Coordinates of C-alpha atoms in Angstrom, one line a residue:
Chain Z
M739 CA 8.3 5.0 -27.2
P740 CA 7.8 8.2 -26.4
R741 CA 9.2 10.5 -28.4
E742 CA 12.1 13.4 -27.4
K743 CA 10.1 16.4 -25.6
F744 CA 9.0 19.0 -28.1
Q745 CA 10.9 17.6 -30.9
T746 CA 7.8 17.2 -32.9
L747 CA 4.6 19.1 -31.7
T748 CA 1.1 17.7 -30.5
E749 CA -1.8 19.4 -32.6
Q750 CA -2.5 21.1 -29.1
M751 CA 1.0 21.9 -28.7
F752 CA 1.1 23.5 -32.2
Y753 CA -2.4 25.7 -31.7
I754 CA -0.9 27.0 -28.2
L755 CA 2.3 27.9 -29.4
L756 CA 0.2 29.8 -32.9
C757 CA -1.8 31.7 -30.1
L758 CA 1.1 33.0 -28.5
R759 CA 2.5 34.3 -31.3
K760 CA 0.9 38.0 -29.6
E761 CA 0.6 38.3 -26.0
C762 CA -2.4 36.1 -24.7
C763 CA -3.8 35.5 -21.1
G764 CA -3.1 31.4 -20.4
M765 CA -6.8 31.1 -19.7
D766 CA -8.0 32.4 -22.9
I767 CA -5.8 30.3 -25.2
M768 CA -8.5 27.2 -24.9
E769 CA -11.3 29.8 -26.5
E770 CA -8.8 31.0 -29.1
V771 CA -7.5 27.7 -30.0
G772 CA -11.1 26.6 -30.6
R773 CA -12.0 29.9 -32.0
I774 CA -9.0 29.1 -34.7
T775 CA -9.7 25.8 -35.2
D776 CA -13.8 26.1 -35.7
G777 CA -14.0 24.0 -32.6
R778 CA -11.8 21.1 -34.5
V779 CA -9.2 21.0 -31.5
S780 CA -9.9 21.6 -27.8
V781 CA -7.2 22.0 -25.2
G782 CA -8.6 20.9 -21.9
P783 CA -7.5 23.0 -18.6
G784 CA -5.4 20.6 -17.1
T785 CA -3.7 20.0 -20.2
L786 CA -3.3 23.7 -21.5
Y787 CA -1.6 24.3 -17.5
N788 CA 0.5 21.6 -17.8
L789 CA 1.8 22.6 -21.4
L790 CA 2.1 26.1 -20.6
E791 CA 4.5 25.4 -17.2
Q792 CA 6.6 23.0 -19.5
F793 CA 6.7 25.2 -22.3
L794 CA 7.9 27.9 -20.1
R795 CA 10.8 25.4 -18.6
A796 CA 11.9 24.7 -22.1
G797 CA 12.2 28.7 -22.8
M798 CA 9.6 28.6 -25.6
I799 CA 7.4 30.9 -23.9
R800 CA 7.7 33.8 -21.7
E801 CA 5.4 35.4 -19.1
T802 CA 5.0 39.1 -19.9
K803 CA 2.5 40.2 -17.2
V804 CA 0.9 38.9 -13.7
E805 CA -2.0 40.3 -12.5
G806 CA -2.9 37.9 -9.5
R807 CA -3.2 34.5 -10.7
K808 CA -3.9 35.7 -14.2
K809 CA -0.7 35.4 -16.3
S810 CA -0.3 36.6 -19.8
Y811 CA 2.5 34.7 -22.1
I812 CA 4.1 35.7 -25.8
M813 CA 6.1 33.1 -27.6
T814 CA 10.2 33.0 -27.4
Q815 CA 12.3 32.7 -30.6
K816 CA 13.1 29.3 -29.6
G817 CA 9.3 28.7 -29.6
A818 CA 8.3 30.4 -32.8
V819 CA 11.3 28.0 -34.5
A820 CA 9.9 25.0 -33.0
L821 CA 6.5 26.1 -34.4
R822 CA 7.9 26.6 -37.8
E823 CA 9.8 23.4 -37.9
E824 CA 6.5 21.7 -36.9
C825 CA 4.7 23.5 -39.1
E826 CA 7.4 22.7 -42.3
R827 CA 7.3 19.0 -41.0
I828 CA 3.7 19.0 -41.3
Q829 CA 4.1 20.6 -44.9
R830 CA 6.5 17.9 -46.6
Q831 CA 4.0 15.3 -45.3
T832 CA 1.6 17.4 -47.4
A833 CA 3.7 17.4 -49.9
D834 CA 4.7 13.7 -49.7
Y835 CA 1.1 12.7 -49.6
W836 CA -0.1 14.7 -52.7
R837 CA 2.5 13.3 -54.9
L838 CA 2.2 9.9 -54.3
V839 CA -1.7 10.0 -54.6
R840 CA -1.6 11.8 -57.3
G841 CA 1.2 9.5 -58.9
E842 CA -1.1 6.7 -58.1
D843 CA -3.7 8.5 -60.0
Chain S
M432 CA -15.2 2.5 -0.5
K433 CA -16.7 0.5 2.4
E434 CA -19.7 2.8 3.7
V435 CA -19.5 3.2 7.1
K436 CA -22.3 5.8 8.2
E437 CA -25.9 7.2 6.8
K438 CA -27.4 9.9 8.3
A439 CA -30.1 11.9 6.4
R440 CA -28.1 14.6 4.3
Y441 CA -24.8 13.4 4.8
R442 CA -23.1 9.5 4.2
Y443 CA -19.4 8.9 5.1
E444 CA -17.2 6.5 3.0
L445 CA -14.0 5.0 4.0
A446 CA -11.5 6.5 1.2
D447 CA -9.8 3.6 -0.3
N448 CA -8.8 4.4 -3.7
L449 CA -5.3 4.4 -5.1
L450 CA -3.9 7.9 -5.8
F451 CA -3.3 7.4 -9.4
D452 CA -6.5 5.1 -9.7
Y453 CA -8.1 8.5 -11.5
E454 CA -10.5 6.6 -13.3
A455 CA -12.3 4.4 -10.8
V456 CA -12.5 7.9 -8.7
E457 CA -14.1 9.5 -11.8
K458 CA -16.6 6.9 -12.1
H459 CA -17.9 6.4 -8.2
L460 CA -18.2 9.6 -7.9
E461 CA -20.8 9.7 -11.0
K462 CA -22.3 6.8 -9.6
M463 CA -23.0 8.4 -6.1
A464 CA -24.0 12.1 -7.8
A465 CA -26.6 10.5 -10.2
K466 CA -28.0 8.5 -6.9
G467 CA -28.7 11.7 -5.2
W468 CA -25.3 12.1 -3.4
R469 CA -22.5 14.6 -3.6
I470 CA -19.4 14.7 -2.7
D471 CA -18.8 17.4 0.0
K472 CA -15.6 17.1 2.0
I473 CA -12.9 15.0 0.8
N474 CA -9.9 14.0 3.6
T475 CA -7.6 11.5 3.4
N476 CA -9.2 8.7 5.2
L477 CA -12.4 9.5 4.9
W478 CA -14.9 11.4 2.1
K479 CA -18.4 12.9 3.1
Y480 CA -21.4 13.1 0.7
R481 CA -24.3 15.0 0.9
K482 CA -28.1 14.4 -0.1
A483 CA -28.8 16.1 -3.6
K484 CA -31.2 15.8 -6.5
P485 CA -29.8 12.9 -8.8
A486 CA -27.9 14.5 -11.6
K487 CA -25.9 13.1 -14.2
V488 CA -22.9 15.1 -13.8
K489 CA -19.3 15.0 -14.8
Y490 CA -16.2 14.5 -12.2
A491 CA -12.6 15.0 -13.2
V492 CA -9.3 13.9 -11.2
T493 CA -6.5 16.0 -12.8
Y494 CA -3.0 16.2 -10.6
A495 CA -1.1 18.7 -9.2
P496 CA 2.3 17.9 -8.2
D497 CA 3.2 20.5 -5.9
A498 CA 0.4 20.4 -3.9
S499 CA 0.6 18.6 0.0
V500 CA -1.9 17.4 2.2
F501 CA 0.1 19.7 4.8
D502 CA -0.6 22.8 2.4
P503 CA -2.9 25.2 4.7
H504 CA -4.3 27.2 1.7
P505 CA -4.4 25.9 -2.0
T506 CA -1.0 26.5 -3.6
M507 CA -0.7 29.2 -6.2
N508 CA -0.2 26.0 -8.7
Q509 CA -3.5 24.5 -7.5
Q510 CA -5.0 27.7 -7.6
T511 CA -4.0 28.7 -11.1
L512 CA -5.1 25.1 -12.5
A513 CA -8.4 25.8 -10.6
D514 CA -8.8 28.8 -12.1
F515 CA -8.3 27.0 -15.9
C516 CA -10.5 24.7 -15.0
A517 CA -13.3 27.0 -13.7
Q518 CA -12.5 28.7 -17.4
A519 CA -14.1 25.4 -19.0
G520 CA -17.0 25.1 -16.3
W521 CA -14.9 22.5 -14.1
V522 CA -15.2 23.3 -10.3
K523 CA -13.4 22.2 -7.9
V524 CA -14.8 20.1 -5.2
G525 CA -11.8 18.9 -3.2
D526 CA -8.3 17.5 -3.0
W527 CA -6.5 14.8 -1.6
S528 CA -2.2 14.5 -1.2
Q529 CA -1.9 15.3 -5.3
A530 CA -5.1 14.9 -6.7
Q531 CA -7.8 17.5 -7.6
V532 CA -11.3 16.7 -7.9
F533 CA -13.4 18.6 -10.1
V534 CA -17.5 18.5 -11.1
N535 CA -18.8 19.9 -14.3
E536 CA -22.4 20.3 -14.7
R537 CA -22.6 21.0 -18.7
E538 CA -23.4 18.4 -20.9
N539 CA -20.6 17.8 -22.9
P540 CA -17.7 19.5 -21.3
V541 CA -14.3 19.9 -22.6
P542 CA -12.5 17.6 -20.5
I543 CA -9.6 18.3 -17.8
E544 CA -6.9 16.5 -19.6
T545 CA -6.7 16.3 -23.9
D546 CA -3.5 15.2 -24.1
E547 CA -2.8 11.7 -22.5
E548 CA 1.5 11.6 -22.5
I549 CA 0.9 15.2 -20.3
R550 CA -1.9 13.5 -18.1
L551 CA 0.6 10.7 -17.2
E552 CA 3.8 12.8 -17.0
V553 CA 1.9 14.6 -14.1
I554 CA 0.6 11.4 -12.8
K555 CA 4.1 10.2 -12.5
K556 CA 5.6 13.5 -11.3
S557 CA 2.8 13.6 -8.6
M558 CA 3.2 9.8 -7.7
K559 CA 7.2 10.6 -7.1
K560 CA 5.8 13.5 -4.7
S561 CA 4.6 11.4 -1.6
W562 CA 3.2 8.4 -2.7
I563 CA 5.9 6.2 -3.8
P564 CA 8.2 6.9 -1.2
A565 CA 5.7 6.3 2.0
N566 CA 4.6 3.3 -0.1
V567 CA 8.5 2.0 0.2
M568 CA 8.8 3.0 3.7
L569 CA 5.6 1.1 4.5
I570 CA 6.7 -1.9 2.3
L571 CA 10.4 -1.7 4.4
L572 CA 8.8 -1.6 7.4
M573 CA 6.2 -4.8 6.4
V574 CA 9.6 -6.9 5.0
F575 CA 11.2 -6.1 8.5
N576 CA 8.2 -7.6 10.2
A577 CA 7.5 -9.9 7.8
W578 CA 11.1 -11.3 7.9
R579 CA 10.9 -11.5 11.8
T580 CA 7.8 -13.7 12.0
I581 CA 9.1 -15.8 9.3
S582 CA 12.7 -16.3 11.0
R583 CA 11.1 -17.1 14.3
F584 CA 8.8 -19.7 12.3
V585 CA 11.3 -21.3 10.6
K586 CA 13.9 -21.3 13.5
D587 CA 11.0 -23.7 15.3
P588 CA 8.0 -24.2 13.0
V589 CA 6.1 -26.4 15.1
Q590 CA 5.4 -23.9 17.5
D591 CA 3.2 -21.7 14.3
L592 CA 2.5 -25.0 12.8
S593 CA 0.3 -26.3 16.0
S594 CA -1.4 -23.1 16.5
Y595 CA -4.4 -21.5 14.7
W596 CA -3.2 -17.8 16.2
G597 CA 0.6 -18.8 14.9
L598 CA -0.7 -19.9 11.1
L599 CA -3.1 -16.9 10.8
T600 CA -0.3 -13.9 12.5
L601 CA 2.3 -16.0 10.1
T602 CA -0.1 -16.2 6.7
F603 CA -1.1 -12.5 7.9
M604 CA 2.3 -11.0 7.4
I605 CA 3.5 -12.6 4.9
V606 CA 0.3 -11.6 2.7
A607 CA -0.4 -8.0 4.0
T608 CA 3.6 -7.7 3.0
A609 CA 2.4 -8.9 -0.6
L610 CA -0.7 -6.7 -0.4
V611 CA 1.2 -3.1 0.4
S612 CA 4.1 -4.3 -2.3
A613 CA 1.2 -5.1 -4.7
N614 CA 0.2 -1.4 -4.6
L615 CA 3.6 -0.1 -5.8
I616 CA 4.2 -3.1 -8.0
G617 CA 1.0 -2.1 -9.3
Y618 CA 1.2 1.2 -10.3
F619 CA 4.8 0.3 -11.9
I620 CA 3.4 -1.9 -14.0
W621 CA 0.1 0.4 -14.9
F622 CA 2.4 2.9 -15.2
K623 CA 4.2 1.0 -18.2
K624 CA 1.2 0.0 -19.6
S625 CA -0.3 3.3 -20.2
E626 CA 3.2 4.5 -21.2
K627 CA 3.1 2.2 -24.0
S628 CA -0.7 2.7 -24.9
V629 CA -0.2 6.5 -25.0
A630 CA 3.1 6.1 -26.9
A631 CA 0.7 4.0 -29.8
G632 CA -1.6 7.0 -29.6
G633 CA -4.5 5.2 -26.6
T634 CA -5.2 6.5 -23.7
C635 CA -3.8 5.3 -20.5
T636 CA -5.0 2.3 -19.2
S637 CA -7.5 0.9 -16.2
P638 CA -5.3 -1.0 -13.4
R639 CA -8.3 -3.3 -12.6
I640 CA -6.8 -6.2 -11.2
I641 CA -4.6 -4.0 -8.4
R642 CA -8.1 -1.7 -8.0
L643 CA -9.5 -5.3 -7.2
I644 CA -6.7 -5.9 -4.5
N645 CA -6.5 -2.7 -2.9
R646 CA -10.4 -2.8 -2.8
W647 CA -10.5 -6.1 -1.3
S648 CA -7.1 -5.5 1.1
L649 CA -9.1 -3.6 4.1
P650 CA -12.2 -6.0 4.6
A651 CA -9.6 -9.1 4.4
A652 CA -7.0 -7.0 6.6
V653 CA -10.1 -6.5 9.2
I654 CA -11.5 -10.4 8.7
Y655 CA -7.9 -11.6 9.4
F656 CA -7.2 -9.4 12.4
V657 CA -10.5 -10.8 14.1
A658 CA -9.6 -14.5 13.5
I659 CA -6.0 -13.9 14.8
I660 CA -7.9 -12.0 18.2
M661 CA -10.1 -15.0 18.4
A662 CA -7.5 -17.8 17.6
A663 CA -5.2 -16.3 20.4
A664 CA -8.3 -16.1 22.8
G665 CA -9.2 -19.5 21.9
E666 CA -5.7 -21.1 22.6
G667 CA -5.5 -19.9 26.0
A668 CA -3.8 -16.8 25.5
P669 CA -6.7 -13.8 26.5
G670 CA -3.9 -11.2 27.3
A671 CA -2.5 -11.6 23.8
A672 CA -5.5 -10.7 22.2
M673 CA -6.6 -8.2 24.4
Y674 CA -2.4 -6.7 23.4
M675 CA -3.8 -7.1 20.0
I676 CA -7.1 -5.1 20.4
L677 CA -4.9 -3.0 22.6
Y678 CA -2.7 -2.5 20.0
M679 CA -4.9 -1.6 17.2
A680 CA -7.1 0.7 19.4
G681 CA -3.9 2.7 20.0
F682 CA -2.9 2.7 16.4
L683 CA -6.2 4.1 15.3
L684 CA -6.3 6.6 18.3
M685 CA -2.7 7.5 17.2
V686 CA -4.1 7.9 13.0
T687 CA -7.4 9.7 14.2
I688 CA -4.8 12.5 16.4
L689 CA -2.3 13.1 14.0
S690 CA -4.9 13.5 11.3
K691 CA -7.0 15.9 13.5
T692 CA -4.1 17.7 14.8
K693 CA -2.9 18.2 10.7
E694 CA -6.1 19.3 9.9
Y695 CA -6.4 22.1 13.1
L696 CA -2.7 23.5 12.3
K697 CA -3.9 23.9 8.9
S698 CA -7.0 25.8 9.4
R699 CA -4.7 27.8 11.8
G700 CA -2.7 28.8 8.8
V701 CA 0.4 26.9 9.8
S702 CA 2.9 26.3 7.2
R703 CA 3.7 22.8 5.3
G704 CA 6.9 22.9 6.8
K705 CA 5.7 23.7 10.6
N706 CA 2.6 21.0 10.0
I707 CA 5.1 18.1 8.9
A708 CA 7.3 18.8 11.5
V709 CA 4.8 19.0 14.3
F710 CA 3.3 15.9 12.8
V711 CA 6.5 13.9 12.8
V712 CA 7.2 14.8 16.7
L713 CA 4.0 13.8 17.6
D714 CA 3.7 10.9 15.6
I715 CA 7.1 10.0 17.2
I716 CA 5.9 10.8 21.1
M717 CA 2.9 8.9 20.4
A718 CA 4.8 5.8 19.2
F719 CA 7.1 5.5 22.2
A720 CA 3.8 6.3 24.7
M721 CA 2.0 3.7 22.9
V722 CA 5.4 1.1 23.0
S723 CA 5.4 2.2 26.7
A724 CA 1.8 1.9 27.7
L725 CA 1.6 -2.2 25.9
T726 CA 5.1 -2.5 27.5
A727 CA 3.7 -1.7 30.9
F728 CA 0.3 -4.0 29.8
V729 CA 2.5 -6.9 29.5
L730 CA 4.3 -6.5 32.2
S731 CA 1.7 -5.9 35.0
G732 CA -1.3 -7.4 33.4
P733 CA -2.2 -10.7 33.6
G734 CA 0.0 -11.8 31.0
L735 CA -0.3 -13.0 27.6
T736 CA -1.3 -16.1 28.5
A737 CA -3.5 -17.5 31.3
D738 CA -1.7 -19.1 34.1
K739 CA -2.2 -22.4 34.0
D740 CA -1.7 -25.7 35.8
P741 CA 1.1 -27.2 35.0
Y742 CA 1.3 -30.5 35.3
E743 CA -2.4 -30.3 33.3
P744 CA -1.5 -30.9 29.9
T745 CA -1.7 -28.1 27.2
V746 CA -2.9 -29.5 24.2
K747 CA -3.0 -27.0 20.8
G748 CA -3.3 -28.1 17.2
T749 CA -4.4 -27.6 13.9
F750 CA -4.7 -29.7 10.8
L751 CA -0.9 -29.2 10.3
A752 CA 0.5 -30.3 13.6
E753 CA -0.5 -31.0 17.6
R754 CA 1.3 -30.3 20.3
T755 CA 0.7 -31.6 24.0
Y756 CA 3.2 -29.9 27.0
G757 CA 3.4 -29.7 30.6
E758 CA 5.3 -31.1 33.4
L759 CA 5.1 -34.5 34.9
A760 CA 5.3 -34.9 39.2
D761 CA 6.8 -38.3 38.6
P762 CA 9.5 -38.5 37.5
E763 CA 9.9 -34.6 37.7
I764 CA 10.4 -33.7 34.5
G765 CA 9.2 -31.3 31.6
Y766 CA 7.8 -32.8 28.0
E767 CA 6.5 -31.7 24.6
I768 CA 4.6 -34.4 22.6
T769 CA 4.9 -33.2 19.0
E770 CA 2.7 -34.8 16.3
I771 CA 2.8 -34.0 12.5
K772 CA -0.1 -34.2 10.8
A773 CA 1.3 -33.3 7.4
D774 CA 3.8 -36.5 6.3
W775 CA 5.2 -33.7 4.1
L776 CA 6.2 -31.4 6.9
Y777 CA 7.6 -34.3 9.1
D778 CA 11.3 -34.3 8.3
W779 CA 11.8 -30.4 8.2
C780 CA 10.1 -30.1 11.7
F781 CA 12.1 -33.1 12.8
D782 CA 15.4 -31.1 12.0
K783 CA 14.4 -28.3 13.3
K784 CA 13.8 -30.1 16.6
L785 CA 17.1 -31.8 16.6
N786 CA 19.0 -29.4 15.2
E787 CA 17.8 -26.3 17.6
K788 CA 19.5 -23.6 17.9
L789 CA 19.5 -20.9 21.2
G790 CA 20.6 -17.6 20.2
S791 CA 23.7 -18.6 18.4
M792 CA 24.5 -21.5 20.0
Q793 CA 24.0 -24.4 18.0
M794 CA 22.4 -27.7 20.1
K795 CA 24.6 -30.5 19.3
H796 CA 22.6 -34.4 19.5
E797 CA 23.7 -38.1 19.4
S798 CA 21.8 -40.8 19.1
L799 CA 21.7 -43.8 21.2
E800 CA 21.8 -46.8 20.4
N801 CA 19.2 -50.1 20.3
P802 CA 16.6 -47.6 21.3
H803 CA 13.9 -50.3 21.0
I804 CA 15.2 -51.2 24.3
W805 CA 13.7 -48.0 25.7
G806 CA 10.0 -48.9 23.9
A807 CA 11.2 -46.0 20.9
D808 CA 11.6 -45.8 17.5
A809 CA 14.7 -43.4 18.4
I810 CA 16.4 -41.4 20.8
Y811 CA 18.9 -38.6 20.9
E812 CA 20.7 -37.0 23.9
C813 CA 21.0 -33.5 22.9
W814 CA 23.3 -30.6 24.7
I815 CA 24.3 -27.5 23.9
H816 CA 28.3 -26.5 25.5
N817 CA 29.1 -29.7 27.2
R818 CA 27.5 -33.1 26.8
D819 CA 27.7 -33.6 30.6
Y820 CA 25.0 -31.3 30.8
T821 CA 22.2 -32.7 28.7
Y822 CA 20.0 -30.1 27.5
K823 CA 17.0 -32.6 26.8
W824 CA 16.2 -35.8 25.3
I825 CA 14.5 -36.3 22.1
L826 CA 12.5 -39.9 21.7
V827 CA 10.7 -40.4 18.2
K828 CA 7.8 -43.5 18.3
D829 CA 5.9 -43.7 15.1
K830 CA 4.9 -40.1 14.0
Y831 CA 5.3 -38.5 17.6
I832 CA 8.1 -36.6 18.4
V833 CA 8.8 -36.4 22.2
E834 CA 11.2 -34.4 24.0
I835 CA 12.1 -34.3 27.8
W836 CA 13.8 -32.0 30.3
G837 CA 14.9 -31.6 33.3
D838 CA 17.3 -32.8 36.2
D839 CA 20.0 -34.2 34.3
E840 CA 20.0 -37.4 36.5
I841 CA 15.9 -38.0 36.9
A842 CA 15.5 -37.2 33.0
E843 CA 18.4 -39.6 32.0
N844 CA 16.7 -42.0 34.5
A845 CA 12.8 -41.1 32.9
V846 CA 14.4 -41.7 29.1
K847 CA 16.6 -45.2 30.0
G848 CA 14.3 -46.3 32.8
G849 CA 11.7 -47.3 30.2
G850 CA 8.1 -46.8 30.7
I851 CA 8.1 -42.9 29.9
L852 CA 6.5 -43.4 26.4
D853 CA 3.5 -45.2 28.4
K854 CA 3.1 -42.8 30.7
L855 CA 2.7 -39.8 28.4
G856 CA 0.6 -42.2 26.9
I857 CA 2.2 -42.9 23.6

């Protein structure tokens, strides 16, 4: 059963939004994601391009600058809420994990 | 892909990949590059390769849903996508319809698609754009043609059952409709399977079966077509064989002219909308011209079937049924002898002969008592409106169904006078 769009974020969605907490050029996001995750997460150009389109349509990011084909984006309030909620969800998951694993120990 | 030509530096292939089957294209292009052939130009129907040093490179196919084969230049979205890909070392080598093909010389490049759910969504959007509507239109056309052929067969099965030309045409229409439908059904099955796999954290699946069917469709269609032409020519219908050859030549000419016109307008920077309008108008004009030319050929040419002495019996047969028909000079009647070789088809074929329909009119019949007097197992008198005017006589003897028609009195005398079956060699 496919999940509801953006109800939860994939790892790639999460890091793209995280990069866009400050204005960033679309094409630079790939490198930025690699940098902040030490290469653990990589976003393919096709995936990035389509996710940016979807985030734009969902109002989670907005365009800030267009120079020829080079576009820059920044996260909107809606995007920030989604990112925070995802972060809290992961935190809750982590907390559940430690509570149960430590309990077993 | 079917290789059609090889030169020293270039090589051409007929493109027969399914638009959504990115995996097959990627693997094929990588294999070709390893053999020293790099994709040079991608057209809808023909792919051109140039000779190069064999190399291990990566190819990737992604999709731009807003792209069209009628665009004179890449859309802004296509260009932006290409820019993003260039950043990761992917260089665009061509596109067809919504599919965008890239190559990467790096050893372990970041794949263009790293999220299978997004990949599937974009493929779905791209397929909805033109591939699905085009296939639906084609299926409707094929179903209409198949329905006409099957209706004709059901009305008079012996006609097709006793001719390899008829049998091949009938089965070709059914098989071709099934194959075209299989492409679309195959896509939906692939999509559903991929959706399930992706939802479970996997990747899109391989459309192996439909890929195989699609790959063999064109060679099968060509073989079938040649067989039909040979059967028509062999069954005394050289005009029909010529008609089919002209039809196919006209069709290929039309496709070539349309393709060249589209490419020319694109090279002149004509907009997508205008190019589509020219394409549609030109298509309609050429279709009318072709139908007119073929009609003129039928009317003024040698005719679909060769002229033959009517008193010389014509025999047509297959492993299922055989028909012998012609005219007799004395008595002056027309006849057709049918032998159904496949027992399981006999009742159905006989019923169709006995309950023949002429347009909307139903033929009526009555059986004659004591047919053995006239040497037959059964005799039926058949008429359309009025019994005073007999349409034909049907005589049954052993496994033979004999139809006799002609002037009322002469035909009746021929039947009731006895000896007609002997005269016809039964």
